Tab-separated table of C-alpha atoms in Angstrom:
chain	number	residue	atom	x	y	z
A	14	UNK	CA	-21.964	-38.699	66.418
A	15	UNK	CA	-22.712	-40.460	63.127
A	16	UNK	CA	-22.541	-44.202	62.307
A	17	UNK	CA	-21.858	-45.449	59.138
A	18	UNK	CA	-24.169	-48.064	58.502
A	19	UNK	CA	-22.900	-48.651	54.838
A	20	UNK	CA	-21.249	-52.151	54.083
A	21	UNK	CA	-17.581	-51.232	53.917
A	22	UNK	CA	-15.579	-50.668	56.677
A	23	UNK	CA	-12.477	-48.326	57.438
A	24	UNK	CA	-11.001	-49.044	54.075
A	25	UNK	CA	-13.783	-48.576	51.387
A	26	UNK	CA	-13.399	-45.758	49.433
A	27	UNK	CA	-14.745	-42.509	49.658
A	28	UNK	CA	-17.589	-41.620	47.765
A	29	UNK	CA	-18.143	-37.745	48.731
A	30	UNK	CA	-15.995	-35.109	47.224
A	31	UNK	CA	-14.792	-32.686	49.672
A	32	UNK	CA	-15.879	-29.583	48.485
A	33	UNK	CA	-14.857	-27.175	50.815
A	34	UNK	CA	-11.310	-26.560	50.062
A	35	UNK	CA	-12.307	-25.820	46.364
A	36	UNK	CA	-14.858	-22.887	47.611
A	37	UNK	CA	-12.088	-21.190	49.578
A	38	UNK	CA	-10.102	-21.182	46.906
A	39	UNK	CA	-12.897	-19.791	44.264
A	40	UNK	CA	-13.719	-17.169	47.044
A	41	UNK	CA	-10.039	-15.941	47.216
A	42	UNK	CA	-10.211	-15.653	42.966
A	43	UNK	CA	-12.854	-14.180	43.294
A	44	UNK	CA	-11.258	-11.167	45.871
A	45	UNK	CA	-8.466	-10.997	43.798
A	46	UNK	CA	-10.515	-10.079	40.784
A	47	UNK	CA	-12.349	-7.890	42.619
A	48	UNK	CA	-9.263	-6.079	43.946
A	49	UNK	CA	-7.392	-5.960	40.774
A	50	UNK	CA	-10.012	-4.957	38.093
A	51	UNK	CA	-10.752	-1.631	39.694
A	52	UNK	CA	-6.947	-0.837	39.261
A	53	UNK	CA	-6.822	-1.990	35.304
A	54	UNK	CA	-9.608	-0.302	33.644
A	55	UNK	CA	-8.466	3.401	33.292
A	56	UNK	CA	-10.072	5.289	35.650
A	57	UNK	CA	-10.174	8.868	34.079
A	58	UNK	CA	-13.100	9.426	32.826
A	59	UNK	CA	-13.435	10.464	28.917
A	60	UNK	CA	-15.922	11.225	26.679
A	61	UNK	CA	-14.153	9.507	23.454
A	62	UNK	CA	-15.165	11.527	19.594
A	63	UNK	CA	-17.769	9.903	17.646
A	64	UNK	CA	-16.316	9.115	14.189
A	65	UNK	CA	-17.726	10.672	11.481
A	66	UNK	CA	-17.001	11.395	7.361
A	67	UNK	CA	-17.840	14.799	6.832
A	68	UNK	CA	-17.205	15.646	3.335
A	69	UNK	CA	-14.114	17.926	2.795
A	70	UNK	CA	-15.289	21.484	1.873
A	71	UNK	CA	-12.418	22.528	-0.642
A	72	UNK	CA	-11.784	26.290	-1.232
A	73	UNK	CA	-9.265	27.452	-3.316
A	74	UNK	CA	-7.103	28.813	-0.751
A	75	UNK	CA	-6.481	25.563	1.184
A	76	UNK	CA	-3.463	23.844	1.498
A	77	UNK	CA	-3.278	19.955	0.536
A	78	UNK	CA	-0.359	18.502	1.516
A	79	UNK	CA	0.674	14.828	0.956
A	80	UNK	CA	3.294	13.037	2.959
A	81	UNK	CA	4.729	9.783	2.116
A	82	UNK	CA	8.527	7.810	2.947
A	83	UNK	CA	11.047	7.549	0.810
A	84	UNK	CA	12.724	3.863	-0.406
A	85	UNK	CA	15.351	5.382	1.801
A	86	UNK	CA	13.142	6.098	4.602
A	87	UNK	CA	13.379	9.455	4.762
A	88	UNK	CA	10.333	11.717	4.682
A	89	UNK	CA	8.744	13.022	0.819
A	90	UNK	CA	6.251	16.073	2.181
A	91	UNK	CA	4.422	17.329	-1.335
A	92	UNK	CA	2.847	20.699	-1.762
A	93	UNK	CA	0.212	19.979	-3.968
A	94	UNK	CA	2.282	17.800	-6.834
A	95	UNK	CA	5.750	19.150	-5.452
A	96	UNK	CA	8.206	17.965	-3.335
A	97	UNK	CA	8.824	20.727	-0.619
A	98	UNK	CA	11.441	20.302	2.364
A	99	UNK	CA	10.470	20.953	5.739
A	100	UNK	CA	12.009	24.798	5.551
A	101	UNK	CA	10.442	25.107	2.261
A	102	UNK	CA	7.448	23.942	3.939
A	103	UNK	CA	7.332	26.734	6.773
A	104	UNK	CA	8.468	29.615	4.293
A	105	UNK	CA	5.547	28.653	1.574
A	106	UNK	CA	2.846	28.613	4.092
A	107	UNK	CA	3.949	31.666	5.632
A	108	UNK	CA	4.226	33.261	2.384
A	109	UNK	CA	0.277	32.505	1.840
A	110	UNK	CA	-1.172	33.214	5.220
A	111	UNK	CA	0.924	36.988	4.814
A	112	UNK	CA	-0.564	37.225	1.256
A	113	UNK	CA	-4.224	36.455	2.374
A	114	UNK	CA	-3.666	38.956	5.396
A	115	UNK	CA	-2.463	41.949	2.633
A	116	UNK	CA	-5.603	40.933	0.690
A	117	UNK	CA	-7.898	41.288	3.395
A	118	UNK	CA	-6.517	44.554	4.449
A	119	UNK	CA	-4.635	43.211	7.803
A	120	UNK	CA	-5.267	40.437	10.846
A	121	UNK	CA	-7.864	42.487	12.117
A	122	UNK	CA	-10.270	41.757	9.217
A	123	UNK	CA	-10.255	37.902	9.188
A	124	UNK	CA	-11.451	35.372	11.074
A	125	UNK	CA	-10.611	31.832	11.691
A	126	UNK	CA	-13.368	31.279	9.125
A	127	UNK	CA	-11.683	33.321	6.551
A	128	UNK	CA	-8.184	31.635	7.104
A	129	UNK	CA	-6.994	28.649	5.019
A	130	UNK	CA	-6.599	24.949	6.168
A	131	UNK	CA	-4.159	22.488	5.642
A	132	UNK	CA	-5.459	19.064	4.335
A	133	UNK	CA	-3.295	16.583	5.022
A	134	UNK	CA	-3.301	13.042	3.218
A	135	UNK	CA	-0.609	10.355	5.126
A	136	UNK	CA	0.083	7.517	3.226
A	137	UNK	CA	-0.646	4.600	5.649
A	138	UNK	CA	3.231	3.388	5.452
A	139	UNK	CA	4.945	7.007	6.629
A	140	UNK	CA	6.345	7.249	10.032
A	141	UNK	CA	4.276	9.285	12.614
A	142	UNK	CA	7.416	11.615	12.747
A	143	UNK	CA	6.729	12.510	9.229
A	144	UNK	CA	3.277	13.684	9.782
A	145	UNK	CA	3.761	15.123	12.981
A	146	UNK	CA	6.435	17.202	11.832
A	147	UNK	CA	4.236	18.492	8.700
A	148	UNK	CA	1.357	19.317	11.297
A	149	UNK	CA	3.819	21.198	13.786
A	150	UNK	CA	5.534	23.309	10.800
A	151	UNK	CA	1.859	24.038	10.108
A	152	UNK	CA	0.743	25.277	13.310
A	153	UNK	CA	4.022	27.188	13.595
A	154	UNK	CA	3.731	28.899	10.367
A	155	UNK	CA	0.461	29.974	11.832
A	156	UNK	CA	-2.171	27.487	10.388
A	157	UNK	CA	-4.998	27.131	12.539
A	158	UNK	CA	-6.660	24.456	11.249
A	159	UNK	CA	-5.024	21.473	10.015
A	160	UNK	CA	-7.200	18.051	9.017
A	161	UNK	CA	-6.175	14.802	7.621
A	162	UNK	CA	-8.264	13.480	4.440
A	163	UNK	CA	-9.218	9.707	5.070
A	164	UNK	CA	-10.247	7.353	2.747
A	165	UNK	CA	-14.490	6.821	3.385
A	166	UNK	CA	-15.091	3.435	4.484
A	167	UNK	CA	-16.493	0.878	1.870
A	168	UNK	CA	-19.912	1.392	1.231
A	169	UNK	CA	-22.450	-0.990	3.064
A	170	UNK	CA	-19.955	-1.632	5.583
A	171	UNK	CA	-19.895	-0.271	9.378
A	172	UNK	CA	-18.297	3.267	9.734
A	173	UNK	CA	-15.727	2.933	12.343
């Protein structure tokens, strides 16, 4: 058993911290953590696209599309410089894919190569329906490629 030999008696204070109740609770923090992490980061594993600018190879047969809102809110979907509705939308770009098939004799003699692509440009304040829609009446009117045109990052800064 230990003897104080210090100068105080019973009722000088303590000068050692008690340390022991802070550890337990650090150690159950730190279980906790340990428990819970696993079960926030996402746990499928994905190999994520590296970002890159490619240039945009033009040819003549491509389709650039811009969409934009209204002041109404409604969506503007232009065809080159006109305004097109969604129907008009599907009918034109059905139109061209059957004229390029008559030109190249039938669907046997293209390939996805051959095939036009629809270049989209989304002005940054249209609603995703907007753009989704034009992409879906793309793919529907048989479009097999459809790519949106980006503004290239500032030169001398860091490509995203």
């Amino acid at each position: 058993m230990a003897i104080s030999t210090g100068g105080g008696g019973d009722d000088a204070p303590m000068s050692d911290i008690n340390t022991t109740p802070l550890v337990d609770v650090m150690l159950v923090l730190l279980i906790i953590f340990l428990i819970t992490v696993p079960a926030i980061v996402q746990s499928v594993k994905l190999k994520l696209p590296d970002v890159r600018y490619d240039p945009t190879v033009t040819k003549p047969e491509n389709v650039s599309l811009s969409i934009t809102k209204d002041s109404d809110g409604k969506c503007a979907i232009y065809w080159g410089l006109t305004r097109v509705t969604h129907e008009e939308l599907l009918k034109r770009a059905t139109d061209k894919l059957e004229e390029i098939v008559k030109k190249a004799g039938g669907a046997q003699n293209l390939t996805t190569d051959d095939l036009p692509e629809a270049h989209i440009r989304g002005d940054v304040d249209a609603p995703y329906r907007c753009i989704g829609g034009a992409i879906y009446t793309m793919q529907s009117a048989g479009f097999a490629k459809v790519g949106f045109i980006s503004e290239p990052p500032p030169t001398g800064g860091p490509a995203a």
